[in-house]
mmCIF file of C-alpha atoms in Angstrom:
data_model
loop_
_atom_site.group_PDB
_atom_site.id
_atom_site.type_symbol
_atom_site.label_atom_id
_atom_site.label_comp_id
_atom_site.label_asym_id
_atom_site.label_seq_id
_atom_site.Cartn_x
_atom_site.Cartn_y
_atom_site.Cartn_z
ATOM 1 C CA UNK A 1 -142.549 -68.211 -54.087
ATOM 2 C CA UNK A 2 -145.807 -69.912 -53.437
ATOM 3 C CA UNK A 3 -148.061 -68.286 -50.866
ATOM 4 C CA UNK A 4 -151.189 -69.427 -49.103
ATOM 5 C CA UNK A 5 -153.629 -66.941 -47.571
ATOM 6 C CA UNK A 6 -156.291 -67.673 -45.018
ATOM 7 C CA UNK A 7 -158.144 -64.410 -44.526
ATOM 8 C CA UNK A 8 -160.231 -65.492 -41.535
ATOM 9 C CA UNK A 9 -158.194 -65.644 -38.312
ATOM 10 C CA UNK A 10 -161.233 -66.912 -36.391
ATOM 11 C CA UNK A 11 -164.636 -68.323 -37.228
ATOM 12 C CA UNK A 12 -167.565 -69.457 -35.104
ATOM 13 C CA UNK A 13 -170.339 -71.878 -35.930
ATOM 14 C CA UNK A 14 -173.314 -73.217 -34.058
ATOM 15 C CA UNK A 15 -173.371 -76.955 -33.488
ATOM 16 C CA UNK A 16 -175.107 -78.763 -36.379
ATOM 17 C CA UNK A 17 -174.710 -75.770 -38.690
ATOM 18 C CA UNK A 18 -172.447 -75.397 -41.717
ATOM 19 C CA UNK A 19 -169.326 -73.294 -41.908
ATOM 20 C CA UNK A 20 -166.927 -72.458 -44.747
ATOM 21 C CA UNK A 21 -163.259 -71.647 -44.255
ATOM 22 C CA UNK A 22 -161.547 -69.689 -47.001
ATOM 23 C CA UNK A 23 -158.158 -70.211 -48.582
ATOM 24 C CA UNK A 24 -156.439 -68.698 -51.591
ATOM 25 C CA UNK A 25 -153.033 -69.547 -52.953
ATOM 26 C CA UNK A 26 -150.611 -68.332 -55.519
ATOM 27 C CA UNK A 27 -148.683 -70.532 -57.929
ATOM 28 C CA UNK A 28 -147.604 -70.642 -61.521
ATOM 29 C CA UNK A 29 -147.708 -74.429 -61.618
ATOM 30 C CA UNK A 30 -150.501 -76.466 -63.125
ATOM 31 C CA UNK A 31 -150.020 -79.706 -61.205
ATOM 32 C CA UNK A 32 -150.029 -79.664 -57.431
ATOM 33 C CA UNK A 33 -151.857 -80.825 -54.315
ATOM 34 C CA UNK A 34 -153.898 -78.844 -51.827
ATOM 35 C CA UNK A 35 -154.726 -79.902 -48.304
ATOM 36 C CA UNK A 36 -156.694 -78.944 -45.254
ATOM 37 C CA UNK A 37 -155.176 -79.939 -41.921
ATOM 38 C CA UNK A 38 -156.860 -79.842 -38.540
ATOM 39 C CA UNK A 39 -154.886 -79.082 -35.396
ATOM 40 C CA UNK A 40 -156.831 -79.730 -32.183
ATOM 41 C CA UNK A 41 -155.523 -78.628 -28.768
ATOM 42 C CA UNK A 42 -153.351 -81.763 -28.698
ATOM 43 C CA UNK A 43 -151.324 -80.020 -31.456
ATOM 44 C CA UNK A 44 -151.353 -83.122 -33.659
ATOM 45 C CA UNK A 45 -151.585 -82.300 -37.375
ATOM 46 C CA UNK A 46 -154.483 -84.280 -38.828
ATOM 47 C CA UNK A 47 -155.125 -84.458 -42.549
ATOM 48 C CA UNK A 48 -158.770 -83.584 -43.213
ATOM 49 C CA UNK A 49 -158.979 -83.600 -46.975
ATOM 50 C CA UNK A 50 -156.807 -83.283 -50.056
ATOM 51 C CA UNK A 51 -157.367 -82.150 -53.625
ATOM 52 C CA UNK A 52 -155.311 -82.897 -56.692
ATOM 53 C CA UNK A 53 -155.194 -79.915 -59.008
ATOM 54 C CA UNK A 54 -155.698 -81.913 -62.182
ATOM 55 C CA UNK A 55 -158.984 -83.298 -60.860
ATOM 56 C CA UNK A 56 -161.918 -81.016 -61.499
ATOM 57 C CA UNK A 57 -164.187 -82.848 -59.109
ATOM 58 C CA UNK A 58 -164.244 -81.396 -55.609
ATOM 59 C CA UNK A 59 -162.971 -83.733 -52.894
ATOM 60 C CA UNK A 60 -165.343 -84.914 -50.177
ATOM 61 C CA UNK A 61 -164.714 -86.772 -46.921
ATOM 62 C CA UNK A 62 -167.883 -87.391 -44.930
ATOM 63 C CA UNK A 63 -168.957 -83.996 -43.513
ATOM 64 C CA UNK A 64 -165.975 -82.215 -45.066
ATOM 65 C CA UNK A 65 -165.931 -80.985 -48.635
ATOM 66 C CA UNK A 66 -163.987 -78.469 -50.647
ATOM 67 C CA UNK A 67 -164.808 -75.904 -53.279
ATOM 68 C CA UNK A 68 -161.785 -75.923 -55.551
ATOM 69 C CA UNK A 69 -161.655 -73.101 -58.075
ATOM 70 C CA UNK A 70 -158.406 -73.570 -59.975
ATOM 71 C CA UNK A 71 -158.602 -70.477 -62.137
ATOM 72 C CA UNK A 72 -159.344 -68.309 -59.115
ATOM 73 C CA UNK A 73 -156.748 -70.195 -57.027
ATOM 74 C CA UNK A 74 -159.289 -70.689 -54.308
ATOM 75 C CA UNK A 75 -159.688 -73.733 -52.060
ATOM 76 C CA UNK A 76 -162.356 -73.381 -49.384
ATOM 77 C CA UNK A 77 -163.360 -76.013 -46.828
ATOM 78 C CA UNK A 78 -166.997 -76.620 -45.963
ATOM 79 C CA UNK A 79 -167.855 -78.412 -42.740
ATOM 80 C CA UNK A 80 -171.439 -79.620 -42.574
ATOM 81 C CA UNK A 81 -173.330 -80.599 -39.429
ATOM 82 C CA UNK A 82 -170.598 -79.083 -37.250
ATOM 83 C CA UNK A 83 -169.724 -80.967 -34.091
ATOM 84 C CA UNK A 84 -167.999 -79.891 -30.902
ATOM 85 C CA UNK A 85 -165.057 -82.061 -31.880
ATOM 86 C CA UNK A 86 -164.523 -79.946 -34.990
ATOM 87 C CA UNK A 87 -163.259 -77.070 -32.845
ATOM 88 C CA UNK A 88 -159.605 -76.636 -33.780
ATOM 89 C CA UNK A 89 -157.124 -74.632 -35.814
ATOM 90 C CA UNK A 90 -157.454 -75.378 -39.519
ATOM 91 C CA UNK A 91 -154.565 -74.935 -41.918
ATOM 92 C CA UNK A 92 -154.764 -74.771 -45.668
ATOM 93 C CA UNK A 93 -151.612 -76.031 -47.385
ATOM 94 C CA UNK A 94 -150.210 -76.194 -50.883
ATOM 95 C CA UNK A 95 -147.789 -78.911 -51.914
ATOM 96 C CA UNK A 96 -145.391 -78.848 -54.761
ATOM 97 C CA UNK A 97 -142.335 -81.048 -54.895
ATOM 98 C CA UNK A 98 -140.313 -80.570 -51.792
ATOM 99 C CA UNK A 99 -142.551 -78.988 -49.281
ATOM 100 C CA UNK A 100 -145.857 -77.936 -47.897
ATOM 101 C CA UNK A 101 -146.586 -74.219 -47.799
ATOM 102 C CA UNK A 102 -149.104 -73.374 -45.101
ATOM 103 C CA UNK A 103 -151.493 -70.545 -44.503
ATOM 104 C CA UNK A 104 -151.570 -68.771 -41.149
ATOM 105 C CA UNK A 105 -154.533 -70.833 -39.969
ATOM 106 C CA UNK A 106 -158.146 -70.263 -38.967
ATOM 107 C CA UNK A 107 -159.367 -70.973 -35.446
ATOM 108 C CA UNK A 108 -162.785 -72.589 -35.580
ATOM 109 C CA UNK A 109 -164.983 -72.360 -32.496
ATOM 110 C CA UNK A 110 -168.110 -74.491 -32.235
ATOM 111 C CA UNK A 111 -170.909 -73.274 -29.982
ATOM 112 C CA UNK A 112 -173.299 -75.677 -28.320
ATOM 113 C CA UNK B 1 -148.266 -98.892 -36.316
ATOM 114 C CA UNK B 2 -146.971 -96.430 -38.902
ATOM 115 C CA UNK B 3 -145.788 -93.339 -37.128
ATOM 116 C CA UNK B 4 -143.373 -90.465 -36.791
ATOM 117 C CA UNK B 5 -141.967 -89.956 -33.319
ATOM 118 C CA UNK B 6 -140.256 -86.906 -31.874
ATOM 119 C CA UNK B 7 -138.348 -86.427 -28.648
ATOM 120 C CA UNK B 8 -138.533 -84.584 -26.430
ATOM 121 C CA UNK B 9 -142.125 -83.353 -26.586
ATOM 122 C CA UNK B 10 -141.381 -80.393 -24.358
ATOM 123 C CA UNK B 11 -138.073 -78.662 -23.749
ATOM 124 C CA UNK B 12 -137.122 -75.546 -21.850
ATOM 125 C CA UNK B 13 -133.520 -74.461 -22.269
ATOM 126 C CA UNK B 14 -131.276 -71.423 -22.005
ATOM 127 C CA UNK B 15 -129.689 -69.325 -24.694
ATOM 128 C CA UNK B 16 -126.582 -70.902 -26.180
ATOM 129 C CA UNK B 17 -126.986 -74.428 -24.829
ATOM 130 C CA UNK B 18 -126.821 -76.880 -27.723
ATOM 131 C CA UNK B 19 -129.765 -79.187 -28.128
ATOM 132 C CA UNK B 20 -131.041 -81.887 -30.451
ATOM 133 C CA UNK B 21 -134.606 -82.827 -31.226
ATOM 134 C CA UNK B 22 -134.859 -86.342 -32.565
ATOM 135 C CA UNK B 23 -137.239 -87.543 -35.255
ATOM 136 C CA UNK B 24 -137.770 -91.120 -36.328
ATOM 137 C CA UNK B 25 -140.167 -92.800 -38.749
ATOM 138 C CA UNK B 26 -140.906 -96.494 -39.210
ATOM 139 C CA UNK B 27 -142.390 -96.365 -42.711
ATOM 140 C CA UNK B 28 -139.182 -96.511 -44.755
ATOM 141 C CA UNK B 29 -139.951 -93.070 -46.119
ATOM 142 C CA UNK B 30 -137.332 -91.368 -48.250
ATOM 143 C CA UNK B 31 -138.398 -87.785 -47.703
ATOM 144 C CA UNK B 32 -138.338 -86.095 -44.306
ATOM 145 C CA UNK B 33 -138.613 -82.485 -43.243
ATOM 146 C CA UNK B 34 -138.749 -80.145 -40.284
ATOM 147 C CA UNK B 35 -141.236 -77.330 -39.787
ATOM 148 C CA UNK B 36 -141.676 -74.689 -37.165
ATOM 149 C CA UNK B 37 -145.067 -73.288 -36.226
ATOM 150 C CA UNK B 38 -145.459 -69.721 -35.009
ATOM 151 C CA UNK B 39 -148.661 -67.747 -34.332
ATOM 152 C CA UNK B 40 -149.904 -65.918 -37.385
ATOM 153 C CA UNK B 41 -147.327 -67.586 -39.628
ATOM 154 C CA UNK B 42 -148.550 -71.145 -39.904
ATOM 155 C CA UNK B 43 -145.903 -73.811 -40.417
ATOM 156 C CA UNK B 44 -142.706 -73.031 -42.275
ATOM 157 C CA UNK B 45 -140.177 -75.516 -43.541
ATOM 158 C CA UNK B 46 -136.741 -75.412 -41.912
ATOM 159 C CA UNK B 47 -134.846 -78.239 -43.651
ATOM 160 C CA UNK B 48 -135.682 -81.272 -45.682
ATOM 161 C CA UNK B 49 -133.975 -84.476 -46.736
ATOM 162 C CA UNK B 50 -134.676 -86.482 -49.871
ATOM 163 C CA UNK B 51 -132.683 -89.497 -48.724
ATOM 164 C CA UNK B 52 -129.721 -90.591 -46.651
ATOM 165 C CA UNK B 53 -126.949 -87.989 -46.731
ATOM 166 C CA UNK B 54 -129.080 -85.653 -48.899
ATOM 167 C CA UNK B 55 -130.338 -82.551 -47.102
ATOM 168 C CA UNK B 56 -131.225 -79.035 -48.134
ATOM 169 C CA UNK B 57 -132.493 -75.771 -46.713
ATOM 170 C CA UNK B 58 -136.122 -74.869 -46.498
ATOM 171 C CA UNK B 59 -137.517 -71.397 -45.972
ATOM 172 C CA UNK B 60 -136.156 -70.648 -42.490
ATOM 173 C CA UNK B 61 -132.872 -72.595 -42.019
ATOM 174 C CA UNK B 62 -130.871 -69.986 -40.068
ATOM 175 C CA UNK B 63 -129.729 -71.257 -36.688
ATOM 176 C CA UNK B 64 -130.504 -74.913 -37.417
ATOM 177 C CA UNK B 65 -128.612 -77.965 -38.608
ATOM 178 C CA UNK B 66 -129.807 -81.399 -39.635
ATOM 179 C CA UNK B 67 -128.286 -84.732 -40.520
ATOM 180 C CA UNK B 68 -129.552 -87.869 -42.248
ATOM 181 C CA UNK B 69 -127.199 -90.729 -41.526
ATOM 182 C CA UNK B 70 -129.934 -93.345 -41.451
ATOM 183 C CA UNK B 71 -133.102 -93.441 -43.450
ATOM 184 C CA UNK B 72 -135.389 -93.555 -40.433
ATOM 185 C CA UNK B 73 -133.815 -90.702 -38.408
ATOM 186 C CA UNK B 74 -133.659 -86.983 -39.083
ATOM 187 C CA UNK B 75 -132.500 -85.020 -36.029
ATOM 188 C CA UNK B 76 -132.788 -81.243 -35.762
ATOM 189 C CA UNK B 77 -129.822 -79.571 -34.095
ATOM 190 C CA UNK B 78 -129.727 -76.120 -32.556
ATOM 191 C CA UNK B 79 -126.065 -75.372 -31.953
ATOM 192 C CA UNK B 80 -126.657 -72.120 -30.050
ATOM 193 C CA UNK B 81 -130.356 -71.632 -29.392
ATOM 194 C CA UNK B 82 -131.747 -68.132 -29.106
ATOM 195 C CA UNK B 83 -135.109 -66.888 -27.788
ATOM 196 C CA UNK B 84 -136.402 -66.336 -31.348
ATOM 197 C CA UNK B 85 -136.227 -70.103 -31.821
ATOM 198 C CA UNK B 86 -138.921 -70.573 -29.207
ATOM 199 C CA UNK B 87 -141.550 -72.356 -31.252
ATOM 200 C CA UNK B 88 -143.491 -75.535 -31.912
ATOM 201 C CA UNK B 89 -141.530 -77.920 -34.110
ATOM 202 C CA UNK B 90 -142.868 -80.678 -36.320
ATOM 203 C CA UNK B 91 -141.087 -83.437 -38.131
ATOM 204 C CA UNK B 92 -142.827 -84.918 -41.161
ATOM 205 C CA UNK B 93 -142.144 -87.745 -43.567
ATOM 206 C CA UNK B 94 -143.471 -88.917 -46.886
ATOM 207 C CA UNK B 95 -142.712 -91.837 -49.147
ATOM 208 C CA UNK B 96 -141.029 -89.765 -51.817
ATOM 209 C CA UNK B 97 -140.682 -86.241 -53.075
ATOM 210 C CA UNK B 98 -143.970 -84.904 -54.314
ATOM 211 C CA UNK B 99 -146.056 -87.648 -52.726
ATOM 212 C CA UNK B 100 -149.182 -86.163 -51.253
ATOM 213 C CA UNK B 101 -149.337 -88.092 -48.001
ATOM 214 C CA UNK B 102 -147.307 -86.381 -45.311
ATOM 215 C CA UNK B 103 -147.091 -87.931 -41.871
ATOM 216 C CA UNK B 104 -146.466 -85.554 -39.009
ATOM 217 C CA UNK B 105 -144.880 -86.223 -35.667
ATOM 218 C CA UNK B 106 -146.623 -85.088 -32.483
ATOM 219 C CA UNK B 107 -144.653 -81.840 -32.203
ATOM 220 C CA UNK B 108 -141.986 -80.526 -29.836
ATOM 221 C CA UNK B 109 -142.658 -77.403 -27.824
ATOM 222 C CA UNK B 110 -139.315 -75.595 -27.370
ATOM 223 C CA UNK B 111 -138.810 -72.610 -25.098
ATOM 224 C CA UNK B 112 -135.472 -70.791 -25.092
ATOM 225 C CA UNK B 113 -134.977 -68.323 -22.241
#
């Protein structure tokens, strides 16, 4: 079974600084999608960024970027110029076929 | 507006009292699923449906039932809720199996006493 591991239960970052959230996954497949979701206190699941495994180029969405290392099965999220509104739970997720497999989540706190 | 809706958003009930959480999407999506979110465990899939009248178990199906009589609706049924089903529940939909864009509902906070 596929597994997704987020080894950092909590992280803190100073406003305007950069923070990296870690994620590793396990799969025997070669074609799949990876995602980072943000869950603010409203509990809504918000897609932050996605990566297709066959693409070597790392995905970027404004201040959010990933470091995708396929051989190492690593998929970290970098948030640049952190803002107070970035404070949330972040989930890494792997998608293959029928479902999303989620990590346990990382709580990100942003200090002003 | 494209969206997934869930009702109710909050529910407190007692052990053994049957309940249904509704889920509806207006995007004509084929694939729908239910997840539960628990601290330290992330979200885990309960059931999924690939189309009308086609459903299958996810990773944690025990104690739950689903049905898919119409394409837009995918209700989650707890026939005899127990306290270990206290959780945050999400419905999600996507255009087709394997499509990367998943749309999540707003979540339903269920407490079983």
